[in-house]
């Protein structure tokens, strides 16, 4: 490993470029290979690329980007006991088919019992934003601007506080939104809550938060290295799939308990169980990466495995969520199948037609002094068009934004420039609006009584057991030690912002009630908060991979 200075290299957020520097997960393209060589199929590289554009100190601090060193390393997983299985391809395919069959069969068994359950009737005129003087006429623009200023300051302060105690800053930012909502400020000082965040501004915050989430998912897509996913080993595939299948099935079983108590009769059990399973399956890739870098594990074998599994996990979970949204938006099987068909067709169109076109367009900008504004404008028009298409299909606009980001090559100059231009605006300005909007909808007071808190504890336990158990067992079977397997299971139980996005979609679709929404938000915060201290008890970071051996990419002839 070549290190130009001693300062640590840190980069968490979903492979986000932090303007001045960026981690790139890649499999050979950066060394001039048109395609990743087969010899590299079990190797992952993390490269931090420097640029001359200065960044705000707060953004670097909050998202863990420090130092000016250029660090380049390669972790060869095959040298650490994660060689690809020697079994033939047919046996592997058969194993995956069996896994899918067991998952489908298990869910159908749960559904067979669940459809006989009866949920309570939905209350008339239920309030999604807590009790507040909604009838009071306010100056909307003034209150929106005031709310944005207050939430940004509060989010930055709490984010810095949690960062100081070695916790992901996103926890503080989420709590800032909750504390300013009806759960705390609305109870302790109703007049101040009514002035800062009156319910009448909620629709306007909703628009700002939706724009922020769209751009955030677009940035996630821009930083998604498809070469990394194509080059993943069968061990990481098994771990990532197990970390989805286990919590999905346990969440579906949990629906048998929660549906008669926390759902409403106008929500079919199948949709409720599917959504609950998906909500248990999410892993927050940005938060996980931040935890790894804070513990100096991002250059270790464990860090590379965890990042790869989380990347595959997130892509799979978003595909499952798209399917659930399509089912929730239709009442007939034929309509659901049409939605699924249109979705698959659009995904194929994006990668078969748009991605090669995007490669040709961005290739023309590589030699220019700067990316033309016409190209940037074209990308944003394509982003909005893709979001419109997926919203029309019925699988939510965020999937279109994510797909359009994934279409643009992650190593292209256009992708790097777009992330640099967008990151501060999205992270500092727009995402706090999402946290405030989520806080307005999170009513902790709805979770009252021993029964409710026991159900909330049960949700946390099922979510943790599913993620931890599925990941740890699969990791142990693929050859990791019990200690490393446990550490990987703990890491995969990290949720955070990704979980909040999923939960807000469920509340928008009225698949989950405000009371269950509050319980699931508590679950997301608790599981994310617990990751760092529990990981500290279980796992001591292994030393980074020694660079005494030749550089893996350099070993392969061009």
Coordinates of C-alpha atoms in Angstrom, one line a residue:
X1 CA 0.0 0.0 0.0
X2 CA 1.4 3.4 -1.0
X3 CA 0.7 6.2 1.5
X4 CA 1.9 9.7 0.9
X5 CA 1.2 11.0 4.4
X6 CA 0.0 9.6 7.6
X7 CA -3.5 11.1 7.7
X8 CA -6.3 8.6 7.5
X9 CA -8.4 8.2 4.4
X10 CA -12.1 8.2 5.2
X11 CA -15.1 8.1 2.9
X12 CA -18.5 6.8 4.0
X13 CA -21.5 8.0 2.1
X14 CA -22.5 5.4 -0.4
X15 CA -19.3 5.8 -2.2
X16 CA -20.1 9.5 -2.5
X17 CA -17.4 11.7 -3.9
X18 CA -16.6 14.3 -1.3
X19 CA -15.6 16.8 -4.0
X20 CA -12.0 17.0 -2.9
X21 CA -11.6 13.3 -2.7
X22 CA -13.4 10.2 -3.4
X23 CA -13.3 6.4 -2.9
X24 CA -13.9 4.4 -6.1
X25 CA -14.8 0.8 -5.9
X26 CA -13.6 -0.7 -9.1
X27 CA -12.4 -3.9 -10.8
X28 CA -9.9 -2.8 -13.3
X29 CA -11.4 -0.1 -15.5
X30 CA -9.2 2.6 -13.9
X31 CA -6.1 0.8 -15.1
X32 CA -7.2 1.0 -18.7
X33 CA -9.0 -2.3 -19.0
X34 CA -12.1 -2.2 -21.1
X35 CA -13.4 -5.0 -19.0
X36 CA -12.3 -6.3 -15.6
X37 CA -9.8 -9.2 -16.2
X38 CA -10.9 -12.6 -15.0
X39 CA -7.9 -12.7 -12.8
X40 CA -9.4 -9.8 -10.8
X41 CA -12.8 -11.3 -10.3
X42 CA -12.0 -12.0 -6.6
X43 CA -10.2 -8.7 -6.0
X44 CA -11.7 -5.4 -5.0
X45 CA -9.8 -2.1 -5.0
X46 CA -10.5 1.1 -3.2
X47 CA -8.9 4.2 -4.6
X48 CA -9.1 7.7 -3.3
X49 CA -8.8 10.3 -6.0
X50 CA -7.8 13.9 -5.2
X51 CA -9.1 17.0 -6.9
X52 CA -8.2 20.6 -6.5
X53 CA -11.7 21.9 -5.6
X54 CA -11.9 23.0 -2.0
X55 CA -14.6 21.7 0.2
X56 CA -16.5 23.1 3.2
X57 CA -14.9 22.0 6.5
X58 CA -18.2 21.0 7.9
X59 CA -19.0 18.7 5.0
X60 CA -15.6 17.0 5.4
X61 CA -16.0 16.6 9.1
X62 CA -19.6 15.3 8.9
X63 CA -18.9 12.8 6.2
X64 CA -15.5 11.7 7.5
X65 CA -13.2 13.1 4.7
X66 CA -9.9 14.1 6.2
X67 CA -6.3 14.5 5.2
X68 CA -4.7 15.1 1.8
X69 CA -3.0 11.8 1.3
X70 CA -3.5 9.7 -1.7
X71 CA -4.2 6.1 -0.6
X72 CA -4.4 3.2 -2.9
X73 CA -4.9 -0.3 -1.9
X74 CA -6.1 -3.6 -3.2
X75 CA -7.6 -6.4 -1.1
X76 CA -7.3 -9.8 -2.7
X77 CA -10.0 -11.8 -1.0
X78 CA -8.8 -15.0 -2.5
X79 CA -5.6 -14.7 -0.4
X80 CA -7.6 -14.6 2.8
X81 CA -9.7 -17.7 2.6
X82 CA -12.6 -16.4 0.4
X83 CA -11.8 -18.2 -2.8
X84 CA -14.7 -18.8 -5.0
X85 CA -16.3 -22.2 -4.5
X86 CA -14.9 -25.0 -6.5
X87 CA -18.2 -26.6 -7.2
X88 CA -19.5 -26.4 -10.8
X89 CA -21.7 -23.7 -12.0
X90 CA -24.8 -25.9 -12.2
X91 CA -24.6 -26.7 -8.5
X92 CA -24.3 -23.0 -7.7
X93 CA -27.3 -22.1 -9.9
X94 CA -29.2 -24.9 -8.2
X95 CA -28.4 -23.6 -4.8
X96 CA -29.7 -20.1 -5.7
X97 CA -32.8 -21.5 -7.2
X98 CA -33.4 -23.5 -4.0
X99 CA -32.9 -20.4 -1.9
X100 CA -35.4 -18.5 -4.0
X101 CA -37.8 -21.4 -3.8
X102 CA -37.5 -21.6 0.0
X103 CA -38.0 -17.9 0.3
X104 CA -41.1 -17.9 -1.9
X105 CA -42.5 -21.0 -0.3
X106 CA -42.0 -19.6 3.2
X107 CA -43.7 -16.3 2.3
X108 CA -46.7 -18.2 0.7
X109 CA -47.0 -20.2 3.9
X110 CA -47.1 -17.0 5.9
X111 CA -49.6 -15.5 3.5
X112 CA -51.9 -18.5 3.7
X113 CA -52.3 -17.9 7.4
X114 CA -52.2 -14.1 7.3
X115 CA -55.0 -13.6 4.8
X116 CA -57.4 -15.0 7.4
X117 CA -56.5 -12.2 9.9
X118 CA -58.7 -9.2 10.4
X119 CA -57.2 -5.7 11.0
X120 CA -58.9 -2.8 12.7
X121 CA -60.9 -0.3 10.7
X122 CA -58.9 2.8 9.8
X123 CA -59.9 5.9 11.9
X124 CA -61.6 8.6 10.0
X125 CA -59.4 11.7 9.4
X126 CA -56.3 10.3 11.1
X127 CA -53.6 12.9 11.4
X128 CA -50.2 12.1 9.9
X129 CA -48.5 15.1 11.4
X130 CA -49.6 15.1 15.1
X131 CA -51.8 17.5 16.9
X132 CA -51.2 21.1 16.0
X133 CA -53.0 24.3 15.2
X134 CA -53.4 23.6 11.5
X135 CA -56.3 26.1 11.3
X136 CA -54.0 29.0 12.2
X137 CA -53.1 31.0 9.1
X138 CA -49.4 31.5 8.7
X139 CA -47.0 33.0 6.3
X140 CA -46.0 29.8 4.6
X141 CA -42.8 31.1 3.0
X142 CA -41.5 32.6 6.2
X143 CA -42.2 29.5 8.1
X144 CA -40.6 27.2 5.5
X145 CA -37.5 29.4 5.5
X146 CA -37.4 29.5 9.3
X147 CA -38.0 25.7 9.5
X148 CA -35.1 25.0 7.1
X149 CA -32.7 27.3 9.0
X150 CA -33.6 25.7 12.4
X151 CA -33.4 22.1 11.2
X152 CA -30.0 22.8 9.4
X153 CA -28.5 24.3 12.6
X154 CA -30.0 21.6 14.8
X155 CA -29.0 18.8 12.5
X156 CA -25.4 20.0 12.2
X157 CA -25.0 20.4 15.9
X158 CA -26.4 17.0 16.8
X159 CA -24.5 15.4 13.9
X160 CA -21.3 16.9 15.2
X161 CA -22.1 15.7 18.7
X162 CA -22.7 12.2 17.6
X163 CA -19.6 12.3 15.5
X164 CA -17.6 13.4 18.6
X165 CA -18.9 10.3 20.5
X166 CA -17.9 8.1 17.5
X167 CA -21.4 7.6 16.2
X168 CA -22.6 8.2 12.6
X169 CA -23.7 11.8 12.2
X170 CA -26.8 10.7 10.4
X171 CA -28.2 9.5 13.8
X172 CA -28.0 13.1 15.2
X173 CA -29.5 14.5 12.0
X174 CA -32.4 12.1 12.2
X175 CA -32.9 12.8 15.9
X176 CA -32.9 16.5 15.1
X177 CA -35.9 16.1 12.9
X178 CA -37.7 14.0 15.5
X179 CA -36.9 16.4 18.4
X180 CA -38.3 19.4 16.5
X181 CA -41.5 17.5 15.7
X182 CA -44.5 16.6 17.8
X183 CA -42.5 13.9 19.7
X184 CA -40.6 16.4 21.9
X185 CA -40.9 20.1 21.0
X186 CA -44.6 19.7 20.2
X187 CA -45.1 18.3 23.7
X188 CA -42.7 20.4 25.7
X189 CA -43.3 23.8 24.0
X190 CA -46.3 23.6 21.7
X191 CA -46.3 27.3 20.9
X192 CA -42.6 27.1 19.7
X193 CA -43.4 24.0 17.6
X194 CA -46.4 25.7 16.1
X195 CA -44.3 28.7 15.1
X196 CA -41.2 26.8 13.8
X197 CA -42.9 23.8 12.2
X198 CA -46.7 24.2 11.9
X199 CA -48.5 21.4 10.2
X200 CA -49.4 23.7 7.4
X201 CA -45.8 23.8 6.1
X202 CA -45.6 20.0 6.0
X203 CA -46.7 19.8 2.3
X204 CA -44.0 22.3 1.3
X205 CA -41.3 20.5 3.3
X206 CA -42.6 17.3 1.6
X207 CA -41.8 18.7 -1.8
X208 CA -38.3 19.9 -0.7
X209 CA -37.6 16.5 0.9
X210 CA -38.7 14.6 -2.2
X211 CA -36.4 16.7 -4.3
X212 CA -33.6 16.0 -1.9
X213 CA -34.2 12.3 -1.8
X214 CA -34.4 12.2 -5.6
X215 CA -31.0 13.9 -5.9
X216 CA -29.6 11.7 -3.2
X217 CA -30.6 8.5 -4.9
X218 CA -29.3 9.9 -8.2
X219 CA -25.9 10.4 -6.4
X220 CA -26.1 6.9 -5.0
X221 CA -26.6 5.6 -8.6
X222 CA -23.7 7.8 -9.9
X223 CA -21.4 6.2 -7.3
X224 CA -22.6 2.6 -7.9
X225 CA -19.8 0.7 -9.6
X226 CA -21.5 -2.0 -11.6
X227 CA -18.1 -3.6 -12.2
X228 CA -17.8 -4.2 -8.4
X229 CA -21.1 -6.1 -8.4
X230 CA -20.2 -8.1 -11.5
X231 CA -16.8 -9.0 -10.1
X232 CA -18.1 -10.1 -6.7
X233 CA -17.3 -13.5 -5.4
X234 CA -19.8 -16.2 -4.7
X235 CA -19.1 -15.9 -1.0
X236 CA -20.2 -12.3 -0.9
X237 CA -23.3 -13.1 -3.0
X238 CA -24.2 -15.8 -0.5
X239 CA -23.7 -13.4 2.5
X240 CA -25.6 -10.5 0.9
X241 CA -28.5 -12.7 -0.2
X242 CA -28.8 -14.4 3.2
X243 CA -28.8 -10.9 4.8
X244 CA -31.9 -10.2 2.8
X245 CA -33.7 -13.5 2.8
X246 CA -33.5 -14.1 6.6
X247 CA -34.9 -10.7 7.7
X248 CA -37.5 -10.7 4.9
X249 CA -38.9 -14.0 6.0
X250 CA -38.8 -13.1 9.7
X251 CA -40.5 -9.7 8.9
X252 CA -43.2 -11.6 7.0
X253 CA -43.8 -13.8 10.0
X254 CA -43.8 -10.8 12.3
X255 CA -46.6 -9.4 10.1
X256 CA -48.8 -12.2 11.5
X257 CA -48.5 -10.6 14.9
X258 CA -48.6 -6.9 13.9
X259 CA -51.3 -7.0 11.2
X260 CA -54.3 -7.5 13.6
X261 CA -52.9 -4.9 16.0
X262 CA -51.2 -2.1 14.0
X263 CA -52.5 -2.3 10.4
X264 CA -55.9 -1.2 9.0
X265 CA -58.5 -3.2 7.2
X266 CA -58.0 -1.4 3.9
X267 CA -54.4 -2.7 3.6
X268 CA -54.3 -6.3 2.3
X269 CA -52.2 -8.6 4.4
X270 CA -50.0 -9.6 1.4
X271 CA -48.9 -6.0 0.8
X272 CA -48.4 -5.4 4.5
X273 CA -46.3 -8.5 4.9
X274 CA -44.2 -7.8 1.8
X275 CA -43.5 -4.2 2.9
X276 CA -42.6 -5.3 6.5
X277 CA -40.2 -7.9 5.1
X278 CA -38.5 -5.3 2.9
X279 CA -38.2 -2.8 5.7
X280 CA -36.4 -5.4 7.8
X281 CA -34.0 -6.1 4.9
X282 CA -32.5 -2.7 4.3
X283 CA -28.8 -1.9 5.0
X284 CA -27.5 1.7 5.0
X285 CA -24.4 1.5 2.9
X286 CA -23.3 5.2 3.7
X287 CA -23.5 4.7 7.4
X288 CA -21.8 1.3 7.3
X289 CA -18.9 2.8 5.4
X290 CA -18.6 5.6 7.9
X291 CA -18.4 3.1 10.8
X292 CA -15.7 1.1 8.9
X293 CA -13.6 4.2 8.3
X294 CA -14.0 5.4 11.9
X295 CA -12.6 2.0 13.1
X296 CA -9.9 1.9 10.4
X297 CA -11.5 -1.2 9.0
X298 CA -12.2 0.1 5.5
X299 CA -8.8 -1.2 4.2
X300 CA -9.1 -4.6 5.8
X301 CA -10.5 -7.8 4.4
X302 CA -13.6 -7.5 6.6
X303 CA -14.2 -3.9 5.5
X304 CA -14.0 -4.9 1.8
X305 CA -16.4 -7.8 2.3
X306 CA -18.9 -5.7 4.3
X307 CA -18.9 -2.9 1.7
X308 CA -19.4 -5.3 -1.2
X309 CA -22.2 -7.2 0.6
X310 CA -23.9 -3.9 1.5
X311 CA -23.7 -2.7 -2.1
X312 CA -25.3 -5.9 -3.4
X313 CA -27.8 -5.8 -0.6
X314 CA -29.0 -2.3 -1.3
X315 CA -29.5 -3.0 -5.0
X316 CA -31.5 -6.1 -4.3
X317 CA -33.5 -4.4 -1.5
X318 CA -34.5 -1.5 -3.8
X319 CA -35.6 -4.0 -6.5
X320 CA -37.8 -5.7 -3.9
X321 CA -39.2 -2.4 -2.8
X322 CA -40.0 -1.5 -6.4
X323 CA -42.0 -4.7 -6.6
X324 CA -43.8 -4.1 -3.3
X325 CA -44.7 -0.6 -4.4
X326 CA -46.1 -1.9 -7.7
X327 CA -48.2 -4.4 -5.8
X328 CA -49.4 -1.8 -3.3
X329 CA -50.5 0.6 -6.1
X330 CA -52.7 -2.0 -7.9
X331 CA -55.6 -3.9 -6.7
X332 CA -55.7 -6.7 -9.3
X333 CA -53.1 -9.3 -10.2
X334 CA -53.1 -8.4 -13.9
X335 CA -52.3 -4.8 -13.1
X336 CA -49.5 -5.8 -10.8
X337 CA -48.0 -8.0 -13.5
X338 CA -48.3 -5.2 -16.0
X339 CA -46.5 -2.9 -13.6
X340 CA -43.8 -5.5 -13.1
X341 CA -43.5 -6.0 -16.8
X342 CA -43.1 -2.3 -17.5
X343 CA -40.5 -2.0 -14.8
X344 CA -38.4 -4.8 -16.2
X345 CA -38.7 -3.4 -19.7
X346 CA -37.6 0.0 -18.5
X347 CA -34.6 -1.4 -16.6
X348 CA -33.5 -3.3 -19.7
X349 CA -34.0 -0.2 -21.8
X350 CA -31.8 1.8 -19.4
X351 CA -28.9 -0.6 -19.5
X352 CA -29.2 -1.8 -23.1
X353 CA -29.8 1.5 -24.8
X354 CA -29.2 4.5 -22.4
X355 CA -26.0 3.2 -20.8
X356 CA -24.0 2.7 -24.1
X357 CA -25.3 6.1 -25.2
X358 CA -24.2 7.7 -22.0
X359 CA -20.8 6.2 -22.4
X360 CA -20.4 7.8 -25.8
X361 CA -21.6 11.2 -24.6
X362 CA -19.4 11.3 -21.4
X363 CA -16.4 10.1 -23.4
X364 CA -16.5 13.3 -25.4
X365 CA -16.1 15.4 -22.3
X366 CA -13.0 13.7 -20.9
X367 CA -10.6 15.9 -22.8
X368 CA -12.4 19.2 -22.3
X369 CA -11.3 21.9 -19.8
X370 CA -14.7 21.6 -18.1
X371 CA -17.9 19.7 -18.5
X372 CA -20.2 21.8 -20.8
X373 CA -23.3 23.1 -19.1
X374 CA -25.3 21.7 -22.0
X375 CA -24.2 18.2 -20.9
X376 CA -25.1 18.9 -17.3
X377 CA -28.5 20.2 -18.4
X378 CA -29.1 17.1 -20.5
X379 CA -28.3 14.9 -17.6
X380 CA -30.8 16.7 -15.3
X381 CA -33.5 16.5 -18.0
X382 CA -32.8 12.8 -18.3
X383 CA -32.9 12.4 -14.5
X384 CA -36.3 14.2 -14.3
X385 CA -37.6 12.2 -17.3
X386 CA -36.5 8.9 -15.7
X387 CA -38.2 9.8 -12.5
X388 CA -41.4 10.7 -14.3
X389 CA -41.3 7.4 -16.2
X390 CA -41.0 5.3 -13.0
X391 CA -43.6 7.4 -11.3
X392 CA -46.0 6.7 -14.2
X393 CA -45.2 3.0 -14.2
X394 CA -46.1 3.0 -10.5
X395 CA -42.9 2.2 -8.7
X396 CA -42.0 5.6 -7.3
X397 CA -39.9 8.4 -8.8
X398 CA -36.8 7.6 -6.7
X399 CA -36.2 4.4 -8.7
X400 CA -36.0 6.4 -11.9
X401 CA -33.5 8.8 -10.3
X402 CA -31.4 5.8 -9.0
X403 CA -31.5 4.1 -12.4
X404 CA -30.4 7.3 -14.3
X405 CA -27.4 7.6 -11.9
X406 CA -26.5 4.0 -12.4
X407 CA -26.6 4.5 -16.2
X408 CA -23.8 7.0 -16.1
X409 CA -20.4 5.3 -15.7
X410 CA -19.1 5.8 -12.2
X411 CA -15.5 6.5 -13.3
X412 CA -16.6 9.2 -15.8
X413 CA -15.6 12.8 -15.3
X414 CA -19.3 13.8 -15.7
X415 CA -20.2 11.6 -12.7
X416 CA -17.5 13.1 -10.5
X417 CA -18.4 16.7 -11.5
X418 CA -22.1 16.1 -10.8
X419 CA -21.5 14.7 -7.4
X420 CA -19.2 17.6 -6.5
X421 CA -21.8 20.1 -7.6
X422 CA -24.7 18.4 -5.9
X423 CA -23.3 17.0 -2.6
X424 CA -23.3 20.1 -0.4
X425 CA -26.7 21.3 -1.6
X426 CA -28.2 17.8 -1.1
X427 CA -26.5 16.9 2.2
X428 CA -26.6 20.3 3.9
X429 CA -29.7 21.9 2.6
X430 CA -32.2 19.4 1.2
X431 CA -31.8 16.2 3.3
X432 CA -32.4 18.2 6.5
X433 CA -35.8 19.0 5.0
X434 CA -36.4 15.3 4.7
X435 CA -35.4 14.8 8.3
X436 CA -37.7 17.6 9.4
X437 CA -40.5 16.1 7.4
X438 CA -39.9 12.6 8.8
X439 CA -39.8 14.2 12.3
X440 CA -43.2 15.8 11.7
X441 CA -44.6 12.4 10.8
X442 CA -42.9 10.5 13.7
X443 CA -45.2 10.6 16.7
X444 CA -43.5 8.7 19.5
X445 CA -46.5 9.5 21.7
X446 CA -48.5 7.1 19.7
X447 CA -46.4 4.3 21.1
X448 CA -48.0 4.1 24.5
X449 CA -48.6 1.4 27.0
X450 CA -46.7 -1.8 27.9
X451 CA -48.1 -3.7 24.9
X452 CA -47.0 -1.1 22.3
X453 CA -43.5 -0.9 23.7
X454 CA -43.3 -4.7 23.9
X455 CA -44.2 -4.8 20.2
X456 CA -41.6 -2.1 19.5
X457 CA -39.0 -4.2 21.2
X458 CA -40.2 -7.3 19.2
X459 CA -39.7 -5.3 16.0
X460 CA -36.1 -4.3 17.0
X461 CA -35.3 -7.9 18.0
X462 CA -36.7 -9.5 14.8
X463 CA -34.9 -6.9 12.6
X464 CA -31.6 -7.5 14.5
X465 CA -31.8 -11.3 14.6
X466 CA -32.7 -11.5 10.9
X467 CA -29.9 -9.3 9.7
X468 CA -27.3 -10.5 12.2
X469 CA -28.3 -14.2 12.0
X470 CA -28.6 -14.4 8.2
X471 CA -25.3 -12.6 7.6
X472 CA -23.3 -14.2 10.3
X473 CA -24.4 -17.8 9.4
X474 CA -23.7 -17.3 5.7
X475 CA -20.3 -15.8 6.5
X476 CA -19.4 -18.7 8.7
X477 CA -20.4 -21.2 6.1
X478 CA -18.3 -19.5 3.5
X479 CA -15.2 -19.7 5.6
X480 CA -15.0 -16.7 7.9
X481 CA -14.2 -17.2 11.6
X482 CA -17.0 -16.9 14.1
X483 CA -15.6 -13.6 15.3
X484 CA -15.4 -12.1 11.8
X485 CA -18.8 -13.6 11.0
X486 CA -20.4 -11.9 14.0
X487 CA -18.7 -8.6 13.1
X488 CA -20.1 -8.8 9.6
X489 CA -23.6 -9.5 10.9
X490 CA -23.4 -6.5 13.2
X491 CA -22.3 -4.3 10.4
X492 CA -25.1 -5.5 8.1
X493 CA -27.7 -4.5 10.8
X494 CA -26.9 -0.8 10.1
X495 CA -29.8 1.1 8.7
X496 CA -30.1 4.9 8.9
X497 CA -31.2 7.2 6.0
X498 CA -32.0 4.3 3.6
X499 CA -34.5 2.9 6.1
X500 CA -36.2 6.2 6.6
X501 CA -36.7 6.6 2.8
X502 CA -38.4 3.1 2.7
X503 CA -40.6 3.9 5.7
X504 CA -41.8 7.2 4.3
X505 CA -42.7 5.4 1.1
X506 CA -44.8 3.0 3.1
X507 CA -46.5 5.8 5.0
X508 CA -47.2 7.6 1.8
X509 CA -48.8 4.5 0.4
X510 CA -50.7 4.0 3.7
X511 CA -49.3 0.5 3.9
X512 CA -48.2 1.2 7.5
X513 CA -50.0 3.3 10.1
X514 CA -48.5 6.3 11.9
X515 CA -48.1 4.2 15.1
X516 CA -46.2 1.4 13.2
X517 CA -44.2 4.1 11.4
X518 CA -43.0 5.5 14.7
X519 CA -42.0 2.0 15.9
X520 CA -40.0 1.4 12.7
X521 CA -38.3 4.7 13.0
X522 CA -37.3 3.8 16.6
X523 CA -36.0 0.5 15.2
X524 CA -33.9 2.2 12.6
X525 CA -32.3 4.6 15.1
X526 CA -31.7 1.9 17.7
X527 CA -30.1 -0.6 15.3
X528 CA -27.9 2.1 13.8
X529 CA -26.9 3.5 17.1
X530 CA -26.0 0.0 18.5
X531 CA -23.8 -1.0 15.7
X532 CA -20.6 0.8 16.8
X533 CA -20.5 -0.1 20.5
X534 CA -21.5 -3.7 19.9
X535 CA -18.9 -4.0 17.1
X536 CA -16.3 -2.7 19.5
X537 CA -17.2 -5.5 22.0
X538 CA -17.1 -8.2 19.4
X539 CA -14.4 -7.3 16.9
X540 CA -10.9 -5.8 17.0
X541 CA -9.9 -4.4 13.7
X542 CA -7.3 -6.5 11.8
X543 CA -4.3 -4.7 10.4
X544 CA -4.7 -3.3 6.9
X545 CA -3.5 -5.5 4.1
X546 CA 0.3 -5.4 3.8
X547 CA 1.6 -4.0 0.6
X548 CA 4.7 -6.1 0.6
X549 CA 3.2 -8.1 -2.2
X550 CA 3.0 -6.5 -5.7
X551 CA 0.0 -4.4 -6.5
X552 CA -2.8 -6.7 -7.6
X553 CA -3.8 -4.6 -10.5
X554 CA -0.2 -4.1 -11.5
X555 CA 0.3 -7.8 -11.7
X556 CA -2.1 -8.2 -14.6
X557 CA -0.6 -7.4 -18.0
X558 CA -2.4 -4.7 -20.0

